[in-house]
Amino acid sequence: MGWFFSPLWSPRSKARSRRFGDGMRSDQVEAWLDDHSDFTRAYFLRRMYWAITHLAPLAPPASPFLPVGLFLPSVLALPTCPSLLNLCILLLQRLQPVDRDEGCPWMMELLRGGLSWMGSVVELCQGAVLHAGELLAAEGSCLSLVKKGCGGRSTLEEVIAPTALGCLSEGNICSRAHLELLRGIMGCVLATGSPMNLKDTSEDPRFDSDEDQPSGFKIRTVLSVPIKNHRGEVVGVVVMINKRSFGDGSVSVFTSMDEKVLSNHMDEHHSFEVLLSKMAATIMPFTHAQYCTIFIPSEQTSISFSRVIHLECEELGSTCQIYRRERDISDIDPSYALRTLVTMETLNMSESCQGSVKSLICCPVRNERSENVIAVCQLMNKRSRDLDDMEAFNKYDERLLEDLAVYCGLALQYAQAVQITEERRASIEVTQEVLAYHITAAEQEIQALQEATVPSAESLHILDFHFSDFGLPEDLTTQATIRMFLDLNLVQEFNMDYKSLCQWVLTVRRGYRNNVPYHNWNHALSTAQSMFAMLMTIFSRLEILALMIATLNHDLDHRGVSNSYIERSQQPLAQLYGHSSLENHHYNLCLFILNNTGSQILSGLCKEDHRTVLHMIKRAILATDLTVYMERRSEFFSLAKKTIHSPHRSMLMTASDLSAITKPWPEQKRIASLVAMEFFAQGDKEKEEFKIKPIDIMNRENSTRLPYMQVEYIDEICYPLYKVLFDTCSPLLNGCKKNRENWLHLAEEAVEDNSENSSSVTLETHKNNKEETQPEE
């Protein structure tokens, strides 16, 4: 649509207001051609194809539509008449193809698929930039899109690297100095929101004009414009490099018209009323219609209209002026449009009234997918050639209106999609505002933690692998978290604001649900404490920061159910993420809190460190999905033996997450009871909602087999992991062994009480192999 309303092709542009044959009329020929539109269409497609192919050497390579502007003086010399010239231009302007030689290939391909096929963002950008580059006769182009970072900072992310167009070789065409210049220009365009047109880069102090590529490529001229959405926000920047010369040795520069054309390509129209008005204004001069009205049906009822877009055409000699009139629906006769709305067919009629003819065409606008009528286009009162009377619309006019209806339908569907997106965006912003308010700690809480004297790590016992938060007052749990960050020197090294750290810790605590038995704030603190006790000097400072943040946030807003339950119950989380739904949700909520005003503890990091930390946090949190861990365990174990660093972070996250199995026996029994309570509650839901038998660990009927299931859990998951990480966390391995013995003893007692011979054989096997790990995968 940006191309459709480019200034080059405006119905009122100077080039198109010129008509060959002014003062020479061929009414009979024109009338015959209008009445035989099929022949006329085919004939002038052939004639225009001849004109383009024979006159092409007169201009540089460009878009198939570019010759309309460049060749117009030559085309005017062809033996034709005013209406035929209009038809020639219109046939080239229209996007819907009849054969391969008509229309812009990129736009035709894009619109042929309609809204059902738009490709990826990158593919769409590549097509648009290539098309615009050819239209402007540029030698190269590039495009970057805006990315919002932490704290709302906007940065440019390269989508299309500086790439040659047309006659130049494909691929990257820029040296490092070239790239610095282009980045500087795009940064200025992003900051100002205004285009930048450099007609001679050698005069720009940011660029060393003597440094060329090995191929001799040199940036001479640059045109850069912002890409804006309908709210006027800059969402990207596009750059055109070097206007092609015409072969006479002179250096061509990008003109103000190039700037307008490129901006028109990149801007999004602010309202669909404006879009439809421009589309209607394009067709009116060619049909000689006095009025064009677009009726929008009411959403409440299908037999009335809620809005109208009404345009009037005033003839001014050989040109015309289009006015958009604000009209009340009651002022316009909707009867013919209603008939079209009901019949869903084009209506073409004329009637005589007191010696004059009233002519009218109504055409339905359909939804591309549902085929429902979503609007009605109406042309009224076709002016005759002597301008003193009206005449009937012919089949050529009818076809033009039907073509207009296709694009009106696309515009309306686009407008509806934008409206839905805007409503959802607004809803999300409101939700985030409410969430931020309720999840953020009260100012009194923040001040109390900020002013509190934080106990030492020794007095809090957070250096001990046997640390237990059971019975620890709530205020001490947050102070213990602060102590870990202080003792790891993270506050000082990463320039954290102490009040922000306090607010962040309290907000993270509020992010956990109190009604979840196990996956709550206490579990988060325990996981973080295990990581704190394990961290060694082999980790970089950024890794330590990322791992501590990840452990505290790794189960944020846990619902007390597993990923499989969320997927089976088709909850929104499953629809949003598809896999590792809970872990992705934990990470995104972690990001939300890190970006929340007053909790931005990473604001002191440079851009690169910030990106690195977030990437490590995400990988660490996603690593706590046990399904993913089991799938990749053999790979982790193999890499651990080679002391490759990256997998250690994921394995330590899992080791910390499972560390409850290593706690002193009374604590381990208490935690196991909480886990069983959570698992059995999910099993009860599965029985009730899905009418299925839950897996053993979630089946309440197996509650008496809890000791045996704990032994199985240790042997299959925990013991192999802690054995591989023995050098890092030997106390956890020893604690795991002791608890295995305790659970095995309880299981044996249960076997003796219930005389379950089959189970006793299995338990004996476990007992004999208690010092062995599972076979390595």
mmCIF file of N, CA and C in Angstrom, residues 157-212:
data_model
loop_
_atom_site.group_PDB
_atom_site.id
_atom_site.type_symbol
_atom_site.label_atom_id
_atom_site.label_comp_id
_atom_site.label_asym_id
_atom_site.label_seq_id
_atom_site.Cartn_x
_atom_site.Cartn_y
_atom_site.Cartn_z
ATOM 1 N N GLU A 157 18.935 -3.447 15.700
ATOM 2 C CA GLU A 157 19.423 -4.804 15.450
ATOM 3 C C GLU A 157 19.386 -5.059 13.951
ATOM 4 N N GLU A 158 20.524 -5.394 13.394
ATOM 5 C CA GLU A 158 20.634 -5.563 11.944
ATOM 6 C C GLU A 158 19.784 -6.734 11.453
ATOM 7 N N VAL A 159 18.945 -6.458 10.472
ATOM 8 C CA VAL A 159 18.115 -7.493 9.842
ATOM 9 C C VAL A 159 18.650 -7.815 8.451
ATOM 10 N N ILE A 160 19.024 -6.762 7.710
ATOM 11 C CA ILE A 160 19.605 -6.935 6.380
ATOM 12 C C ILE A 160 20.923 -6.176 6.368
ATOM 13 N N ALA A 161 22.008 -6.914 6.235
ATOM 14 C CA ALA A 161 23.330 -6.281 6.196
ATOM 15 C C ALA A 161 23.466 -5.467 4.912
ATOM 16 N N PRO A 162 24.403 -4.498 4.870
ATOM 17 C CA PRO A 162 24.614 -3.737 3.633
ATOM 18 C C PRO A 162 24.875 -4.680 2.463
ATOM 19 N N THR A 163 23.959 -4.675 1.520
ATOM 20 C CA THR A 163 23.957 -5.651 0.438
ATOM 21 C C THR A 163 23.829 -4.953 -0.900
ATOM 22 N N ALA A 164 24.541 -5.466 -1.899
ATOM 23 C CA ALA A 164 24.494 -4.875 -3.239
ATOM 24 C C ALA A 164 23.172 -5.191 -3.909
ATOM 25 N N LEU A 165 22.746 -4.269 -4.748
ATOM 26 C CA LEU A 165 21.527 -4.448 -5.532
ATOM 27 C C LEU A 165 21.870 -4.333 -7.012
ATOM 28 N N GLY A 166 21.107 -5.005 -7.822
ATOM 29 C CA GLY A 166 21.223 -4.814 -9.267
ATOM 30 C C GLY A 166 22.529 -5.292 -9.829
ATOM 31 N N CYS A 167 23.292 -4.372 -10.430
ATOM 32 C CA CYS A 167 24.468 -4.759 -11.218
ATOM 33 C C CYS A 167 25.660 -5.129 -10.353
ATOM 34 N N LEU A 168 25.682 -4.735 -9.111
ATOM 35 C CA LEU A 168 26.826 -5.071 -8.257
ATOM 36 C C LEU A 168 26.753 -6.516 -7.823
ATOM 37 N N SER A 169 27.904 -7.062 -7.414
ATOM 38 C CA SER A 169 27.921 -8.441 -6.934
ATOM 39 C C SER A 169 27.150 -8.547 -5.646
ATOM 40 N N GLU A 170 26.585 -9.725 -5.401
ATOM 41 C CA GLU A 170 25.794 -9.924 -4.201
ATOM 42 C C GLU A 170 26.693 -10.021 -2.978
ATOM 43 N N GLY A 171 26.105 -9.793 -1.830
ATOM 44 C CA GLY A 171 26.826 -9.961 -0.580
ATOM 45 C C GLY A 171 27.131 -8.638 0.078
ATOM 46 N N ASN A 172 27.870 -8.746 1.188
ATOM 47 C CA ASN A 172 28.205 -7.558 1.955
ATOM 48 C C ASN A 172 29.155 -6.686 1.153
ATOM 49 N N ILE A 173 28.890 -5.387 1.105
ATOM 50 C CA ILE A 173 29.656 -4.486 0.247
ATOM 51 C C ILE A 173 30.457 -3.468 1.035
ATOM 52 N N CYS A 174 30.430 -3.570 2.361
ATOM 53 C CA CYS A 174 30.989 -2.490 3.179
ATOM 54 C C CYS A 174 32.207 -2.925 3.990
ATOM 55 N N SER A 175 33.149 -2.005 4.133
ATOM 56 C CA SER A 175 34.281 -2.193 5.028
ATOM 57 C C SER A 175 33.876 -1.760 6.430
ATOM 58 N N ARG A 176 34.803 -1.868 7.372
ATOM 59 C CA ARG A 176 34.493 -1.485 8.744
ATOM 60 C C ARG A 176 34.184 0.000 8.832
ATOM 61 N N ALA A 177 34.940 0.824 8.095
ATOM 62 C CA ALA A 177 34.678 2.264 8.114
ATOM 63 C C ALA A 177 33.303 2.573 7.530
ATOM 64 N N HIS A 178 32.946 1.855 6.463
ATOM 65 C CA HIS A 178 31.618 2.030 5.875
ATOM 66 C C HIS A 178 30.536 1.717 6.902
ATOM 67 N N LEU A 179 30.715 0.589 7.598
ATOM 68 C CA LEU A 179 29.713 0.171 8.583
ATOM 69 C C LEU A 179 29.570 1.189 9.703
ATOM 70 N N GLU A 180 30.704 1.757 10.132
ATOM 71 C CA GLU A 180 30.635 2.768 11.182
ATOM 72 C C GLU A 180 29.834 3.977 10.719
ATOM 73 N N LEU A 181 30.036 4.375 9.470
ATOM 74 C CA LEU A 181 29.273 5.499 8.938
ATOM 75 C C LEU A 181 27.783 5.178 8.919
ATOM 76 N N LEU A 182 27.438 4.006 8.394
ATOM 77 C CA LEU A 182 26.028 3.638 8.279
ATOM 78 C C LEU A 182 25.381 3.519 9.661
ATOM 79 N N ARG A 183 26.119 2.944 10.625
ATOM 80 C CA ARG A 183 25.564 2.840 11.983
ATOM 81 C C ARG A 183 25.333 4.225 12.571
ATOM 82 N N GLY A 184 26.271 5.132 12.322
ATOM 83 C CA GLY A 184 26.108 6.489 12.825
ATOM 84 C C GLY A 184 24.901 7.176 12.219
ATOM 85 N N ILE A 185 24.708 6.998 10.925
ATOM 86 C CA ILE A 185 23.556 7.610 10.251
ATOM 87 C C ILE A 185 22.267 7.025 10.787
ATOM 88 N N MET A 186 22.207 5.687 10.902
ATOM 89 C CA MET A 186 20.979 5.055 11.395
ATOM 90 C C MET A 186 20.701 5.452 12.839
ATOM 91 N N GLY A 187 21.770 5.622 13.627
ATOM 92 C CA GLY A 187 21.578 6.073 15.004
ATOM 93 C C GLY A 187 20.977 7.467 15.070
ATOM 94 N N CYS A 188 21.434 8.360 14.184
ATOM 95 C CA CYS A 188 20.869 9.713 14.136
ATOM 96 C C CYS A 188 19.409 9.684 13.706
ATOM 97 N N VAL A 189 19.095 8.839 12.708
ATOM 98 C CA VAL A 189 17.710 8.740 12.226
ATOM 99 C C VAL A 189 16.817 8.181 13.327
ATOM 100 N N LEU A 190 17.334 7.193 14.076
ATOM 101 C CA LEU A 190 16.562 6.627 15.178
ATOM 102 C C LEU A 190 16.310 7.675 16.250
ATOM 103 N N ALA A 191 17.332 8.461 16.564
ATOM 104 C CA ALA A 191 17.206 9.449 17.634
ATOM 105 C C ALA A 191 16.286 10.600 17.252
ATOM 106 N N THR A 192 16.372 11.051 15.994
ATOM 107 C CA THR A 192 15.586 12.213 15.577
ATOM 108 C C THR A 192 14.233 11.843 14.993
ATOM 109 N N GLY A 193 14.125 10.616 14.461
ATOM 110 C CA GLY A 193 12.889 10.215 13.800
ATOM 111 C C GLY A 193 12.696 10.892 12.460
ATOM 112 N N SER A 194 13.765 11.489 11.903
ATOM 113 C CA SER A 194 13.683 12.216 10.635
ATOM 114 C C SER A 194 14.640 11.608 9.619
ATOM 115 N N PRO A 195 14.327 11.739 8.323
ATOM 116 C CA PRO A 195 15.223 11.210 7.279
ATOM 117 C C PRO A 195 16.553 11.943 7.252
ATOM 118 N N MET A 196 17.555 11.305 6.671
ATOM 119 C CA MET A 196 18.868 11.925 6.485
ATOM 120 C C MET A 196 19.325 11.628 5.064
ATOM 121 N N ASN A 197 19.680 12.672 4.326
ATOM 122 C CA ASN A 197 20.100 12.529 2.936
ATOM 123 C C ASN A 197 21.488 13.141 2.783
ATOM 124 N N LEU A 198 22.511 12.286 2.698
ATOM 125 C CA LEU A 198 23.885 12.744 2.514
ATOM 126 C C LEU A 198 24.212 12.721 1.030
ATOM 127 N N LYS A 199 24.413 13.868 0.450
ATOM 128 C CA LYS A 199 24.676 13.941 -0.982
ATOM 129 C C LYS A 199 26.154 13.767 -1.308
ATOM 130 N N ASP A 200 27.026 13.882 -0.286
ATOM 131 C CA ASP A 200 28.458 13.666 -0.488
ATOM 132 C C ASP A 200 29.063 13.225 0.842
ATOM 133 N N THR A 201 29.322 11.931 0.976
ATOM 134 C CA THR A 201 29.809 11.409 2.256
ATOM 135 C C THR A 201 31.230 11.869 2.558
ATOM 136 N N SER A 202 31.970 12.296 1.525
ATOM 137 C CA SER A 202 33.344 12.728 1.779
ATOM 138 C C SER A 202 33.389 13.987 2.630
ATOM 139 N N GLU A 203 32.271 14.704 2.677
ATOM 140 C CA GLU A 203 32.208 15.913 3.497
ATOM 141 C C GLU A 203 31.795 15.615 4.929
ATOM 142 N N ASP A 204 31.476 14.352 5.204
ATOM 143 C CA ASP A 204 31.058 13.977 6.551
ATOM 144 C C ASP A 204 32.282 13.575 7.355
ATOM 145 N N PRO A 205 32.548 14.225 8.495
ATOM 146 C CA PRO A 205 33.767 13.931 9.267
ATOM 147 C C PRO A 205 33.791 12.537 9.862
ATOM 148 N N ARG A 206 32.654 11.850 9.920
ATOM 149 C CA ARG A 206 32.624 10.505 10.511
ATOM 150 C C ARG A 206 33.131 9.446 9.553
ATOM 151 N N PHE A 207 33.420 9.818 8.313
ATOM 152 C CA PHE A 207 33.725 8.811 7.302
ATOM 153 C C PHE A 207 35.034 9.125 6.608
ATOM 154 N N ASP A 208 35.889 8.114 6.497
ATOM 155 C CA ASP A 208 37.146 8.238 5.765
ATOM 156 C C ASP A 208 36.896 7.820 4.332
ATOM 157 N N SER A 209 36.777 8.777 3.452
ATOM 158 C CA SER A 209 36.387 8.482 2.069
ATOM 159 C C SER A 209 37.495 7.800 1.287
ATOM 160 N N ASP A 210 38.711 7.748 1.858
ATOM 161 C CA ASP A 210 39.806 7.120 1.115
ATOM 162 C C ASP A 210 39.849 5.617 1.287
ATOM 163 N N GLU A 211 39.133 5.093 2.289
ATOM 164 C CA GLU A 211 39.188 3.651 2.558
ATOM 165 C C GLU A 211 38.142 2.940 1.712
ATOM 166 N N ASP A 212 38.579 2.161 0.738
ATOM 167 C CA ASP A 212 37.678 1.444 -0.160
ATOM 168 C C ASP A 212 37.751 -0.043 0.097
#
